[in-house]
Short mmCIF file of C-alpha atoms in Angstrom, two decimals:
data_model
loop_
_atom_site.label_atom_id
_atom_site.label_comp_id
_atom_site.label_asym_id
_atom_site.label_seq_id
_atom_site.Cartn_x
_atom_site.Cartn_y
_atom_site.Cartn_z
CA MET A 1 -73.58 26.32 147.60
CA SER A 2 -72.01 22.87 148.60
CA ASP A 3 -74.35 21.16 146.02
CA THR A 4 -73.50 22.45 142.89
CA PHE A 5 -72.38 20.72 139.92
CA PRO A 6 -70.54 23.36 137.80
CA ASP A 7 -69.02 21.17 135.20
CA GLN A 8 -72.21 18.38 134.55
CA THR A 9 -75.58 18.40 133.09
CA ALA A 10 -78.87 17.80 134.56
CA LEU A 11 -82.20 16.63 133.43
CA VAL A 12 -85.04 18.18 135.06
CA LEU A 13 -88.63 16.30 134.63
CA PHE A 14 -90.27 19.60 133.37
CA SER A 15 -93.94 19.30 133.40
CA GLY A 16 -94.56 22.93 133.16
CA GLY A 17 -96.32 23.16 136.81
CA GLN A 18 -95.30 24.76 139.94
CA ASP A 19 -93.03 22.36 141.06
CA SER A 20 -91.40 21.64 138.18
CA ALA A 21 -90.48 25.08 137.42
CA THR A 22 -89.08 25.83 140.86
CA CYS A 23 -87.24 22.46 140.35
CA LEU A 24 -85.69 24.00 137.21
CA ALA A 25 -84.57 27.20 138.60
CA TRP A 26 -83.08 24.84 141.64
CA ALA A 27 -81.02 23.07 138.79
CA LEU A 28 -79.93 25.92 136.87
CA ALA A 29 -78.44 27.55 140.03
CA ARG A 30 -76.02 24.39 140.31
CA PHE A 31 -75.43 22.68 136.99
CA LYS A 32 -73.39 23.60 133.84
CA ARG A 33 -76.21 23.06 131.33
CA VAL A 34 -79.68 21.99 132.10
CA GLU A 35 -81.95 19.76 130.03
CA MET A 36 -85.77 19.09 130.35
CA LEU A 37 -88.28 16.31 130.37
CA GLY A 38 -92.14 16.37 129.75
CA PHE A 39 -94.54 13.91 129.24
CA ALA A 40 -97.87 13.45 127.23
CA TYR A 41 -99.78 10.66 128.54
CA GLY A 42 -103.49 11.67 127.83
CA GLN A 43 -103.61 13.82 131.14
CA ARG A 44 -106.72 15.89 131.25
CA HIS A 45 -104.43 18.72 132.26
CA ALA A 46 -102.50 18.58 129.27
CA ILE A 47 -102.61 22.51 128.84
CA GLU A 48 -99.50 22.39 131.63
CA LEU A 49 -97.30 21.05 128.47
CA ASP A 50 -98.21 24.20 126.80
CA SER A 51 -97.24 26.58 129.84
CA ARG A 52 -93.40 25.56 129.36
CA ASP A 53 -92.32 27.67 126.67
CA LYS A 54 -93.66 30.80 128.64
CA LEU A 55 -92.16 29.64 131.59
CA LEU A 56 -88.67 29.10 129.32
CA ALA A 57 -88.84 32.52 127.68
CA GLY A 58 -89.43 34.19 131.09
CA VAL A 59 -86.30 32.47 133.00
CA LYS A 60 -84.10 33.42 130.06
CA ALA A 61 -85.56 37.26 130.77
CA LEU A 62 -85.00 36.95 134.52
CA ASN A 63 -81.44 35.37 134.40
CA ALA A 64 -78.61 35.65 131.59
CA ASP A 65 -76.68 33.40 133.40
CA TRP A 66 -79.83 30.79 133.13
CA ALA A 67 -80.15 31.75 129.72
CA THR A 68 -77.14 30.20 128.48
CA LYS A 69 -77.45 27.10 130.37
CA LEU A 70 -80.82 25.99 129.24
CA GLY A 71 -80.32 23.03 126.69
CA ASP A 72 -82.64 21.03 124.88
CA SER A 73 -86.10 20.13 125.98
CA HIS A 74 -87.68 17.11 125.34
CA THR A 75 -91.25 15.67 125.11
CA LEU A 76 -92.34 11.85 125.30
CA ASP A 77 -95.60 10.72 124.26
CA ILE A 78 -96.71 7.62 126.12
CA PRO A 79 -100.18 7.07 125.76
CA THR A 80 -100.20 4.08 126.95
CA LEU A 81 -100.45 5.09 130.66
CA SER A 82 -103.70 6.53 129.91
CA ALA A 83 -105.32 3.75 128.14
CA ILE A 84 -104.02 1.21 131.31
CA SER A 85 -105.14 3.76 134.09
CA ASP A 86 -108.66 4.61 135.03
CA THR A 87 -108.09 7.82 137.41
CA ALA A 88 -109.40 11.24 137.53
CA LEU A 89 -106.10 12.70 135.77
CA THR A 90 -107.00 10.37 132.59
CA ARG A 91 -110.57 10.44 132.19
CA ASP A 92 -113.97 12.70 132.51
CA VAL A 93 -114.86 12.00 136.04
CA ALA A 94 -115.05 13.95 139.11
CA ILE A 95 -112.44 13.73 141.66
CA GLU A 96 -112.81 11.69 144.79
CA MET A 97 -111.71 9.77 147.58
CA GLY A 98 -111.05 6.00 146.74
CA ALA A 99 -111.78 3.15 148.93
CA ASP A 100 -108.20 2.74 149.16
CA GLY A 101 -107.68 5.86 151.00
CA LEU A 102 -106.07 7.36 147.75
CA PRO A 103 -107.67 10.15 145.95
CA ASN A 104 -108.81 9.03 142.24
CA THR A 105 -106.27 11.36 140.72
CA PHE A 106 -103.26 9.10 141.83
CA VAL A 107 -101.94 7.21 138.30
CA PRO A 108 -100.08 4.02 139.27
CA GLY A 109 -96.77 4.14 138.48
CA ARG A 110 -96.67 7.03 136.77
CA ASN A 111 -93.37 8.60 138.63
CA LEU A 112 -91.67 5.27 138.42
CA VAL A 113 -92.22 5.15 134.64
CA PHE A 114 -91.51 8.69 134.13
CA LEU A 115 -88.33 8.42 135.75
CA THR A 116 -87.32 4.99 134.31
CA PHE A 117 -88.09 7.19 130.94
CA ALA A 118 -85.57 9.77 132.29
CA ALA A 119 -82.92 7.53 133.09
CA ALA A 120 -82.96 5.89 129.71
CA LEU A 121 -82.92 9.49 127.84
CA ALA A 122 -80.48 10.38 130.09
CA TYR A 123 -78.09 7.36 129.76
CA ARG A 124 -78.20 7.91 125.78
CA ARG A 125 -77.40 11.48 126.59
CA GLY A 126 -74.55 11.22 129.07
CA ILE A 127 -76.27 12.53 131.90
CA ILE A 128 -76.18 11.13 135.35
CA HIS A 129 -78.21 13.71 137.63
CA ILE A 130 -82.05 13.51 137.17
CA ILE A 131 -84.40 15.79 138.96
CA GLY A 132 -87.98 15.67 139.58
CA GLY A 133 -90.30 17.64 141.72
CA MET A 134 -91.68 14.75 144.12
CA CYS A 135 -92.54 15.49 147.36
CA GLU A 136 -94.03 13.79 150.51
CA THR A 137 -94.34 16.78 153.10
CA ASP A 138 -97.72 18.49 151.38
CA TYR A 139 -99.12 16.50 148.93
CA SER A 140 -102.35 13.83 148.44
CA GLY A 141 -100.44 10.76 149.46
CA TYR A 142 -99.59 9.12 146.30
CA PRO A 143 -96.55 6.33 147.16
CA ASP A 144 -94.54 7.07 144.09
CA CYS A 145 -93.93 10.48 145.85
CA ARG A 146 -92.26 8.92 148.79
CA ASP A 147 -88.50 9.31 149.30
CA ASP A 148 -88.31 5.68 150.08
CA THR A 149 -89.79 5.00 146.38
CA ILE A 150 -87.46 7.15 144.88
CA LYS A 151 -84.28 5.96 146.94
CA ALA A 152 -85.39 2.33 145.89
CA LEU A 153 -85.73 3.67 142.16
CA GLN A 154 -82.30 4.81 142.05
CA GLN A 155 -80.65 1.69 143.22
CA ALA A 156 -82.79 -0.14 140.77
CA LEU A 157 -81.71 2.44 137.93
CA ASN A 158 -78.29 2.11 138.72
CA LEU A 159 -78.18 -1.82 138.82
CA GLY A 160 -80.42 -2.42 135.80
CA MET A 161 -78.51 0.18 133.61
CA ALA A 162 -75.10 -0.22 135.33
CA LYS A 163 -74.71 3.44 135.79
CA ASN A 164 -74.25 5.92 138.71
CA PHE A 165 -77.48 8.21 138.67
CA THR A 166 -78.63 10.40 141.27
CA LEU A 167 -82.01 11.49 141.33
CA HIS A 168 -82.48 14.77 142.90
CA THR A 169 -85.91 15.91 145.10
CA PRO A 170 -85.02 19.40 146.23
CA LEU A 171 -88.82 19.48 147.12
CA MET A 172 -89.38 16.44 148.77
CA TRP A 173 -89.39 17.86 152.40
CA ARG A 174 -90.70 21.46 151.86
CA ASP A 175 -94.38 22.08 152.12
CA LYS A 176 -95.97 24.24 148.98
CA ALA A 177 -95.63 27.64 151.11
CA ALA A 178 -91.31 26.41 151.32
CA THR A 179 -91.39 25.62 147.33
CA TRP A 180 -92.79 29.46 146.87
CA ALA A 181 -90.05 30.57 149.17
CA LEU A 182 -87.55 28.57 147.55
CA ALA A 183 -88.35 29.99 143.72
CA HIS A 184 -88.10 33.64 145.71
CA GLU A 185 -84.71 33.13 147.31
CA LEU A 186 -83.68 31.23 143.63
CA GLY A 187 -85.21 34.23 141.31
CA GLY A 188 -86.54 36.74 143.44
CA GLN A 189 -90.08 38.30 143.02
CA GLY A 190 -89.87 38.11 139.16
CA LEU A 191 -89.75 34.38 139.69
CA VAL A 192 -92.38 34.06 142.05
CA ASP A 193 -94.25 36.23 139.19
CA LEU A 194 -93.64 34.01 136.43
CA ILE A 195 -94.29 30.76 138.55
CA ARG A 196 -97.43 32.32 139.50
CA GLU A 197 -98.74 33.74 136.12
CA HIS A 198 -97.46 30.89 134.02
CA SER A 199 -97.23 27.35 135.52
CA HIS A 200 -100.27 25.36 135.48
CA THR A 201 -101.55 23.25 138.20
CA CYS A 202 -105.23 22.69 138.04
CA TYR A 203 -106.04 18.92 137.46
CA LEU A 204 -109.01 20.39 135.50
CA GLY A 205 -107.00 22.24 133.24
CA GLU A 206 -108.64 25.63 133.87
CA ARG A 207 -106.94 28.86 132.94
CA GLY A 208 -110.07 31.17 132.89
CA SER A 209 -109.18 33.17 135.89
CA LEU A 210 -106.08 34.45 137.53
CA HIS A 211 -106.09 34.39 140.78
CA ASP A 212 -103.59 35.67 143.33
CA TRP A 213 -102.01 32.14 143.26
CA GLY A 214 -102.14 31.41 139.71
CA TYR A 215 -104.64 30.19 137.24
CA GLY A 216 -107.21 27.06 138.14
CA CYS A 217 -110.45 26.20 139.37
CA GLY A 218 -109.52 26.60 142.66
CA LYS A 219 -111.47 23.39 144.12
CA CYS A 220 -109.12 20.44 143.10
CA PRO A 221 -106.71 18.90 145.44
CA ALA A 222 -103.99 20.71 143.27
CA CYS A 223 -105.19 24.11 143.73
CA GLU A 224 -106.31 24.05 147.09
CA LEU A 225 -102.62 22.90 147.79
CA ARG A 226 -101.12 25.53 145.80
CA ALA A 227 -103.62 28.44 147.04
CA LYS A 228 -103.19 27.15 150.66
CA GLY A 229 -99.12 27.24 150.40
CA TRP A 230 -99.51 30.69 148.37
CA ARG A 231 -101.77 32.21 151.42
CA ALA A 232 -98.82 30.70 153.97
CA PHE A 233 -96.10 32.16 151.89
CA ALA A 234 -97.33 35.49 151.56
CA ALA A 235 -98.45 35.91 155.24
CA THR A 236 -94.32 35.62 155.77
CA ALA A 237 -93.39 37.47 153.16
CA VAL A 238 -95.60 40.90 154.30
#
């Protein structure tokens, strides 16, 4: 791999979802050491954070080299984000489209806040590589997932902290089918099965029934994207 960093540490935004689990594997394939950061911000699907331990245990069992690279796992509580927002991710309201053309699952400023906190933690721990699962190829239209946003924020963080951070977004130009394919490329069927069963994406926090694409309500935008991507991936994998 031309984009490997065998002597450096990375910090992965690790929520416990499909995208962040795939990003974790991507980082483990490229860096000497990988730390993780999750956020408790009053999200309705906070159950996603509970998925992290099972995912980490599975990753360790899948690959002995990856097991040696896994570093500290951090969780930051930022309830203020929920307190100042009025969205379907932080309130018990129906998921629907807003007048601005965005789904009401959009939490304004969420990724900007996440990456700023990540950079602050990375600064203290001597880390310059930060990895997030933002994507503007197959998503809900969130403006803080766009490549231009991430690049602009990287510049602002580097100016404001006098550092040389690199914000890596390995999923930026991949749809969900390609994200499943990347997981298979990185860790084979074992990683795909681990992510399918133990990662959490559903906005409603539903983990009652295991579908072929994983747990979820099957109706929210996150579930629909995940299921659609799985079907496309499965069709090419046959």
